Amino acid sequence: MRVFVIGYGQAGGRIADTFLEFAKRTGQKFVIRALAINTAKSDLIGLKNIPMEDRLLVGESLTKGHGIGADNELGAKVATDEIYTIQSAIDKRGSHQVDAFLVIAGLGGGTGSGGAPVLARRLRNLYEEPVYGLGILPAKEEGSLYSLNAARSLMTFMKEVDNLFLFDNDAWKAGGETLKEAFADINEEIVRRFGILFGAGEANEVGQMVVDAAEIINTLKGGGISTLGYAAEEIGSEGLLKKFFGKKGTMEKMDAVTRITSLTRRAIAGRLTIPCDVTTAERALIIAAGPPKELSRKGIEKSKERVEEMIRGTEVRGGDFPVVRSQHVATIVLFSGVSDIPRVKEIQELGAEAQEKLKAVSSEKEREYKELMDTNDSIKPLF
């Protein structure tokens, strides 16, 4: 699947940058275009892989290139004011080879959480290709304001995209690790999963069960929130594409059918991009990736049967992604249209609490101001 990746804000730009690095490292060609958009010049300069001409600074008249902090209302205003500039930048890069747009943003800050939904709405109005969102939920330690921003942005973003992938920083940060330390590993985990999802249809080798863009689009149709599960095993000595699948434990020699079904079970039971009850999913897609001889049509079919029995919906697709020189076999399972997501409920509750606190503070400030004015009125002038 050929994707136009747009990173909006600091987190979005970093992940888009990691997408490009991953594609280059693994020789994949699913990223057709990439664009980073931000209100902070320093964040754009800090990117390593996106070319300078594909980094767009917006809102400079308001922010002077210093960003907008955590003010997502201002982020939405900047995006609205600059939408023609952003649209022009996208048009110049072309979309004739693109199967879909992927708009990536952190939902806790200001620039991305406010701007990404505005951009997604514009793209859906102008293009026939589907527009997907990838929203990064803030960790609890980032504070109540970030939770409030995420609660606001989440609902808006979900309405403006054809499907919203969520990734929960809080579920992926290791104990004792700061968010800054965790960012690189978290971003790598994100792009590894999406690298298999979007890269499958662009494989140079012909598989037993080809996954093309239409399979992914049909799985994601209907909107809602999606999550990705992943599992991988080393099957031999270290090879060129070990970095593609990450370092996992070595699996004892076994037949391809058993390996695929085992990895699928692990992908479902392991850490999802957003922890949820996968049985509530409306649709699902299974992709097995690795050397052609290690991939099994029967293994994929058996895995599909298992997922069909598990989810609420009836649409389960599956296919393979041949990677000739890989020393790993990996599976991803995409669950689309999931509805029981504890972290989303928690974010909404924290956001509501933060909103009430802001109202209380505002009311207190208004009361203090009124008392001050009343006091001033009671004081007689000296002259």
Short mmCIF file of C-alpha atoms in Angstrom, two decimals:
data_model
loop_
_atom_site.label_atom_id
_atom_site.label_comp_id
_atom_site.label_asym_id
_atom_site.label_seq_id
_atom_site.Cartn_x
_atom_site.Cartn_y
_atom_site.Cartn_z
CA MET A 1 0.00 0.00 0.00
CA ARG A 2 1.50 3.32 -1.08
CA VAL A 3 1.08 5.93 1.63
CA PHE A 4 1.51 9.72 1.85
CA VAL A 5 2.76 10.15 5.43
CA ILE A 6 2.14 13.52 7.13
CA GLY A 7 3.57 14.15 10.58
CA TYR A 8 1.77 17.02 12.30
CA GLY A 9 3.39 18.51 15.42
CA GLN A 10 6.43 17.30 17.36
CA ALA A 11 5.41 13.68 17.96
CA GLY A 12 3.89 13.33 14.50
CA GLY A 13 7.02 14.70 12.83
CA ARG A 14 9.31 12.35 14.75
CA ILE A 15 7.26 9.30 13.84
CA ALA A 16 7.04 10.34 10.18
CA ASP A 17 10.82 10.74 10.26
CA THR A 18 11.17 7.22 11.70
CA PHE A 19 8.88 5.90 8.96
CA LEU A 20 11.30 7.20 6.32
CA GLU A 21 14.34 5.82 8.15
CA PHE A 22 12.66 2.42 8.50
CA ALA A 23 11.67 2.30 4.82
CA LYS A 24 15.22 3.11 3.73
CA ARG A 25 16.78 0.61 6.12
CA THR A 26 14.54 -2.26 5.05
CA GLY A 27 14.34 -1.38 1.37
CA GLN A 28 10.57 -0.95 1.49
CA LYS A 29 8.76 1.48 -0.80
CA PHE A 30 5.41 2.00 0.90
CA VAL A 31 6.17 5.64 1.84
CA ILE A 32 5.54 7.49 -1.43
CA ARG A 33 5.62 11.00 0.05
CA ALA A 34 6.41 12.41 3.49
CA LEU A 35 5.75 15.84 4.96
CA ALA A 36 6.41 17.24 8.45
CA ILE A 37 4.32 20.20 9.67
CA ASN A 38 5.01 22.15 12.85
CA THR A 39 4.72 25.54 14.55
CA ALA A 40 8.16 25.12 16.16
CA LYS A 41 11.16 25.62 13.90
CA SER A 42 13.52 23.78 16.27
CA ASP A 43 11.41 20.60 16.06
CA LEU A 44 11.58 20.64 12.28
CA ILE A 45 15.34 21.23 12.29
CA GLY A 46 15.80 18.25 14.64
CA LEU A 47 14.43 15.73 12.12
CA LYS A 48 17.02 13.50 10.47
CA ASN A 49 15.44 11.79 7.46
CA ILE A 50 12.74 14.01 6.02
CA PRO A 51 14.36 16.38 3.47
CA MET A 52 14.41 20.06 4.42
CA GLU A 53 12.11 20.92 1.52
CA ASP A 54 9.51 18.58 3.01
CA ARG A 55 9.41 20.35 6.38
CA LEU A 56 6.71 23.01 6.64
CA LEU A 57 6.64 25.72 9.32
CA VAL A 58 3.14 27.13 9.94
CA GLY A 59 1.70 29.84 12.18
CA GLU A 60 4.89 31.88 12.12
CA SER A 61 3.02 35.18 12.33
CA LEU A 62 1.48 34.04 15.64
CA THR A 63 4.27 31.96 17.17
CA LYS A 64 7.43 33.41 15.59
CA GLY A 65 8.49 29.83 15.03
CA HIS A 66 8.57 28.98 18.75
CA GLY A 67 5.55 26.67 18.88
CA ILE A 68 2.27 27.01 20.77
CA GLY A 69 2.85 24.83 23.81
CA ALA A 70 -0.16 22.75 24.81
CA ASP A 71 -2.81 25.12 23.46
CA ASN A 72 -4.71 22.88 21.05
CA GLU A 73 -7.38 25.49 20.38
CA LEU A 74 -4.63 27.70 19.01
CA GLY A 75 -3.31 24.68 17.13
CA ALA A 76 -6.67 24.29 15.41
CA LYS A 77 -6.76 28.00 14.59
CA VAL A 78 -3.28 27.89 13.04
CA ALA A 79 -4.25 24.90 10.90
CA THR A 80 -7.44 26.61 9.78
CA ASP A 81 -5.62 29.84 8.93
CA GLU A 82 -2.83 28.01 7.10
CA ILE A 83 -4.90 25.29 5.40
CA TYR A 84 -4.34 26.67 1.89
CA THR A 85 -0.58 26.80 2.47
CA ILE A 86 -0.61 23.21 3.73
CA GLN A 87 -2.84 22.08 0.88
CA SER A 88 -0.52 23.73 -1.65
CA ALA A 89 2.47 21.89 -0.16
CA ILE A 90 0.64 18.57 -0.48
CA ASP A 91 -0.49 19.31 -4.04
CA LYS A 92 3.05 20.16 -5.12
CA ARG A 93 4.25 16.74 -3.98
CA GLY A 94 1.49 14.98 -5.89
CA SER A 95 -0.92 12.24 -4.92
CA HIS A 96 -1.35 10.35 -8.21
CA GLN A 97 0.54 7.28 -6.92
CA VAL A 98 -0.96 7.35 -3.43
CA ASP A 99 -3.36 4.70 -2.10
CA ALA A 100 -4.02 6.49 1.20
CA PHE A 101 -2.99 9.38 3.45
CA LEU A 102 -1.72 8.78 6.98
CA VAL A 103 -1.87 11.82 9.30
CA ILE A 104 0.18 11.29 12.47
CA ALA A 105 -0.07 13.42 15.60
CA GLY A 106 0.45 13.35 19.33
CA LEU A 107 -2.97 14.02 20.89
CA GLY A 108 -1.72 15.56 24.13
CA GLY A 109 0.14 18.64 22.89
CA GLY A 110 -1.11 21.68 21.03
CA THR A 111 0.05 21.78 17.42
CA GLY A 112 -0.74 18.19 16.39
CA SER A 113 -3.85 17.59 18.50
CA GLY A 114 -5.42 20.81 17.25
CA GLY A 115 -4.18 20.77 13.67
CA ALA A 116 -4.37 17.11 12.60
CA PRO A 117 -8.21 16.91 12.62
CA VAL A 118 -8.42 20.14 10.59
CA LEU A 119 -6.02 18.76 7.99
CA ALA A 120 -7.77 15.37 7.88
CA ARG A 121 -11.11 17.05 7.17
CA ARG A 122 -9.56 19.02 4.31
CA LEU A 123 -7.95 15.93 2.78
CA ARG A 124 -11.19 13.94 2.90
CA ASN A 125 -13.04 16.77 1.19
CA LEU A 126 -10.53 17.05 -1.65
CA TYR A 127 -9.27 13.52 -2.31
CA GLU A 128 -10.90 10.22 -3.13
CA GLU A 129 -8.16 8.24 -1.35
CA PRO A 130 -8.90 7.25 2.26
CA VAL A 131 -7.42 9.35 5.05
CA TYR A 132 -6.23 7.46 8.12
CA GLY A 133 -5.11 8.92 11.41
CA LEU A 134 -2.46 7.70 13.82
CA GLY A 135 -3.01 9.31 17.20
CA ILE A 136 -0.52 9.00 20.06
CA LEU A 137 -2.14 9.10 23.50
CA PRO A 138 -0.13 10.85 26.24
CA ALA A 139 1.26 9.03 29.27
CA LYS A 140 -0.38 9.73 32.62
CA GLU A 141 2.73 11.48 33.90
CA GLU A 142 2.35 14.18 31.25
CA GLY A 143 -0.42 15.77 33.30
CA SER A 144 -4.13 16.61 33.23
CA LEU A 145 -3.86 19.28 30.52
CA TYR A 146 -2.48 16.70 28.09
CA SER A 147 -5.33 14.35 29.01
CA LEU A 148 -7.83 17.14 28.37
CA ASN A 149 -6.25 17.87 24.98
CA ALA A 150 -6.30 14.17 24.11
CA ALA A 151 -9.96 13.81 25.10
CA ARG A 152 -10.90 16.79 22.92
CA SER A 153 -8.76 15.82 19.95
CA LEU A 154 -9.58 12.11 20.01
CA MET A 155 -13.27 12.51 19.35
CA THR A 156 -12.73 15.17 16.69
CA PHE A 157 -9.93 13.27 14.94
CA MET A 158 -11.98 10.06 14.85
CA LYS A 159 -14.85 11.88 13.08
CA GLU A 160 -12.55 13.40 10.45
CA VAL A 161 -10.65 10.26 9.31
CA ASP A 162 -11.70 7.05 7.61
CA ASN A 163 -10.15 5.09 10.46
CA LEU A 164 -8.08 6.04 13.50
CA PHE A 165 -5.15 3.97 14.74
CA LEU A 166 -4.27 4.64 18.37
CA PHE A 167 -0.99 4.10 20.18
CA ASP A 168 -0.84 4.43 23.96
CA ASN A 169 2.47 5.79 25.27
CA ASP A 170 1.47 4.83 28.78
CA ALA A 171 1.15 1.13 27.90
CA TRP A 172 4.52 1.04 26.15
CA LYS A 173 6.79 3.03 28.46
CA ALA A 174 9.04 0.73 30.49
CA GLY A 175 9.06 1.05 34.26
CA GLY A 176 11.55 3.64 35.52
CA GLU A 177 12.10 4.93 31.99
CA THR A 178 11.46 8.58 31.16
CA LEU A 179 9.33 9.43 28.16
CA LYS A 180 12.31 11.05 26.46
CA GLU A 181 14.28 7.81 26.86
CA ALA A 182 11.34 5.77 25.62
CA PHE A 183 10.55 7.80 22.47
CA ALA A 184 13.05 6.11 20.14
CA ASP A 185 11.98 2.59 21.12
CA ILE A 186 8.28 3.48 21.01
CA ASN A 187 8.57 5.04 17.55
CA GLU A 188 10.44 1.98 16.29
CA GLU A 189 7.67 -0.29 17.62
CA ILE A 190 5.09 1.82 15.82
CA VAL A 191 6.74 1.83 12.41
CA ARG A 192 7.69 -1.87 12.55
CA ARG A 193 4.02 -2.81 12.75
CA PHE A 194 2.90 -0.35 10.11
CA GLY A 195 5.87 -1.32 7.95
CA ILE A 196 4.42 -4.82 7.63
CA LEU A 197 0.84 -3.59 7.24
CA PHE A 198 1.56 -1.09 4.48
CA GLY A 199 4.58 -2.85 3.03
CA ALA A 200 2.82 -6.18 2.36
CA GLY A 201 1.19 -5.13 -0.89
CA GLU A 202 4.43 -3.60 -2.18
CA ALA A 203 6.57 -6.74 -1.82
CA ASN A 204 8.83 -7.59 -4.77
CA GLU A 205 8.13 -11.31 -4.37
CA VAL A 206 4.78 -12.89 -5.21
CA GLY A 207 3.23 -14.58 -2.20
CA GLN A 208 0.76 -17.45 -1.85
CA MET A 209 -1.98 -15.07 -0.66
CA VAL A 210 -1.29 -11.53 -1.81
CA VAL A 211 -2.36 -8.65 0.43
CA ASP A 212 -3.00 -5.57 -1.69
CA ALA A 213 -4.19 -2.06 -0.88
CA ALA A 214 -7.83 -3.03 -1.42
CA GLU A 215 -7.62 -5.66 1.35
CA ILE A 216 -6.34 -3.08 3.82
CA ILE A 217 -8.86 -0.42 2.73
CA ASN A 218 -11.78 -2.86 3.04
CA THR A 219 -10.63 -3.92 6.51
CA LEU A 220 -10.49 -0.31 7.64
CA LYS A 221 -13.76 0.82 6.05
CA GLY A 222 -16.55 1.83 8.36
CA GLY A 223 -14.44 4.09 10.53
CA GLY A 224 -13.83 3.77 14.24
CA ILE A 225 -10.64 2.90 16.10
CA SER A 226 -8.12 0.22 15.17
CA THR A 227 -5.30 -1.56 16.98
CA LEU A 228 -2.38 -3.71 15.82
CA GLY A 229 -0.88 -6.82 17.42
CA TYR A 230 2.59 -8.14 16.49
CA ALA A 231 4.81 -11.14 17.13
CA ALA A 232 8.09 -12.31 15.55
CA GLU A 233 10.57 -15.17 15.84
CA GLU A 234 14.10 -15.67 14.57
CA ILE A 235 14.40 -18.75 12.35
CA GLY A 236 18.15 -18.80 11.71
CA SER A 237 21.38 -16.87 12.00
CA GLU A 238 21.38 -13.11 11.92
CA GLY A 239 20.56 -11.71 8.49
CA LEU A 240 20.28 -8.45 6.64
CA LEU A 241 16.68 -7.79 7.61
CA LYS A 242 16.90 -8.70 11.29
CA LYS A 243 16.32 -5.03 11.98
CA PHE A 244 13.05 -5.28 10.10
CA PHE A 245 11.40 -7.54 12.65
CA GLY A 246 13.39 -6.70 15.78
CA LYS A 247 15.28 -8.96 18.13
CA LYS A 248 13.06 -11.74 19.46
CA GLY A 249 13.67 -15.16 20.91
CA THR A 250 14.66 -18.03 18.63
CA MET A 251 11.94 -20.58 17.90
CA GLU A 252 12.78 -24.25 17.68
CA LYS A 253 12.46 -25.82 14.26
CA MET A 254 8.82 -26.44 13.46
CA ASP A 255 6.54 -26.67 10.48
CA ALA A 256 5.32 -23.46 8.83
CA VAL A 257 1.66 -24.02 9.71
CA THR A 258 2.36 -24.32 13.44
CA ARG A 259 4.71 -21.35 13.38
CA ILE A 260 2.16 -19.03 11.73
CA THR A 261 -0.70 -20.06 14.02
CA SER A 262 1.53 -19.77 17.08
CA LEU A 263 2.75 -16.30 16.12
CA THR A 264 -0.81 -15.17 15.41
CA ARG A 265 -1.92 -16.26 18.89
CA ARG A 266 1.01 -14.38 20.40
CA ALA A 267 0.24 -11.26 18.36
CA ILE A 268 -3.33 -11.27 19.65
CA ALA A 269 -2.41 -11.96 23.27
CA GLY A 270 0.61 -9.64 23.36
CA ARG A 271 0.86 -5.88 23.60
CA LEU A 272 -1.46 -4.12 21.20
CA THR A 273 -0.85 -0.57 20.00
CA ILE A 274 -3.86 0.34 22.11
CA PRO A 275 -4.92 -2.31 24.67
CA CYS A 276 -8.58 -3.22 24.19
CA ASP A 277 -11.10 -6.06 24.02
CA VAL A 278 -10.39 -7.39 20.53
CA THR A 279 -13.58 -9.46 20.53
CA THR A 280 -15.48 -6.20 19.91
CA ALA A 281 -13.74 -5.73 16.51
CA GLU A 282 -15.89 -5.40 13.40
CA ARG A 283 -13.18 -6.57 10.96
CA ALA A 284 -9.68 -8.07 11.08
CA LEU A 285 -6.66 -8.67 8.86
CA ILE A 286 -3.78 -11.13 9.41
CA ILE A 287 -0.45 -10.75 7.61
CA ALA A 288 2.43 -13.22 7.87
CA ALA A 289 5.85 -11.89 6.81
CA GLY A 290 9.17 -13.65 6.25
CA PRO A 291 11.03 -15.93 3.81
CA PRO A 292 8.61 -17.46 1.25
CA LYS A 293 9.40 -21.05 2.30
CA GLU A 294 8.47 -20.23 5.90
CA LEU A 295 5.05 -18.83 5.00
CA SER A 296 2.04 -21.12 4.93
CA ARG A 297 -1.32 -20.60 3.26
CA LYS A 298 -2.82 -23.23 5.54
CA GLY A 299 -1.35 -21.51 8.59
CA ILE A 300 -2.93 -18.21 7.57
CA GLU A 301 -6.29 -19.89 6.88
CA LYS A 302 -6.28 -21.59 10.29
CA SER A 303 -5.40 -18.27 11.93
CA LYS A 304 -8.27 -16.58 10.09
CA GLU A 305 -10.68 -19.23 11.38
CA ARG A 306 -9.51 -18.57 14.94
CA VAL A 307 -10.01 -14.82 14.61
CA GLU A 308 -13.41 -15.28 12.91
CA GLU A 309 -14.60 -17.20 15.97
CA MET A 310 -13.22 -14.52 18.25
CA ILE A 311 -14.49 -11.17 16.93
CA ARG A 312 -17.97 -9.68 16.78
CA GLY A 313 -17.79 -8.99 13.04
CA THR A 314 -17.63 -11.51 10.22
CA GLU A 315 -14.97 -10.01 7.91
CA VAL A 316 -11.51 -11.51 8.45
CA ARG A 317 -8.88 -11.26 5.72
CA GLY A 318 -5.41 -12.72 5.54
CA GLY A 319 -2.32 -12.90 3.39
CA ASP A 320 1.46 -13.00 3.29
CA PHE A 321 4.40 -10.66 2.83
CA PRO A 322 7.42 -12.51 1.35
CA VAL A 323 10.79 -11.09 2.48
CA VAL A 324 13.41 -13.30 0.84
CA ARG A 325 16.51 -12.52 2.88
CA SER A 326 14.86 -12.20 6.28
CA GLN A 327 15.88 -14.45 9.15
CA HIS A 328 12.57 -13.85 10.93
CA VAL A 329 8.94 -14.76 10.57
CA ALA A 330 6.47 -12.21 11.90
CA THR A 331 2.72 -11.76 12.03
CA ILE A 332 0.58 -8.71 12.56
CA VAL A 333 -3.12 -8.77 13.33
CA LEU A 334 -5.16 -5.66 12.58
CA PHE A 335 -8.39 -5.32 14.55
CA SER A 336 -10.62 -2.62 13.06
CA GLY A 337 -13.62 -0.98 14.68
CA VAL A 338 -12.86 -1.98 18.28
CA SER A 339 -15.10 -0.42 20.91
CA ASP A 340 -14.07 -1.52 24.42
CA ILE A 341 -10.91 0.52 25.10
CA PRO A 342 -10.24 1.20 28.83
CA ARG A 343 -7.53 3.80 28.16
CA VAL A 344 -9.85 5.89 26.00
CA LYS A 345 -12.47 5.85 28.77
CA GLU A 346 -9.79 6.87 31.26
CA ILE A 347 -8.58 9.71 29.02
CA GLN A 348 -12.15 10.98 28.70
CA GLU A 349 -12.66 10.84 32.47
CA LEU A 350 -9.36 12.62 33.15
CA GLY A 351 -10.25 15.18 30.50
CA ALA A 352 -13.62 15.84 32.12
CA GLU A 353 -11.94 16.29 35.53
CA ALA A 354 -9.41 18.69 34.03
CA GLN A 355 -12.21 20.64 32.36
CA GLU A 356 -14.03 21.01 35.69
CA LYS A 357 -10.83 22.18 37.39
CA LEU A 358 -10.29 24.79 34.68
CA LYS A 359 -13.87 26.00 35.13
CA ALA A 360 -13.37 26.21 38.88
CA VAL A 361 -10.13 28.17 38.49
CA SER A 362 -11.79 30.49 35.98
CA SER A 363 -14.75 31.10 38.30
CA GLU A 364 -12.41 31.81 41.21
CA LYS A 365 -10.44 34.30 39.12
CA GLU A 366 -13.66 36.02 38.06
CA ARG A 367 -14.79 36.21 41.70
CA GLU A 368 -11.45 37.68 42.82
CA TYR A 369 -11.56 40.21 40.00
CA LYS A 370 -15.12 41.25 40.92
CA GLU A 371 -14.14 41.66 44.59
CA LEU A 372 -11.17 43.78 43.55
CA MET A 373 -13.33 46.02 41.38
CA ASP A 374 -15.93 46.34 44.15
CA THR A 375 -13.15 47.35 46.56
CA ASN A 376 -11.82 49.94 44.10
CA ASP A 377 -15.33 51.39 43.70
CA SER A 378 -15.60 51.87 47.47
CA ILE A 379 -12.31 53.77 47.71
CA LYS A 380 -12.75 57.54 47.37
CA PRO A 381 -10.24 59.33 45.14
CA LEU A 382 -7.80 61.69 46.81
CA PHE A 383 -8.59 64.50 44.42
#
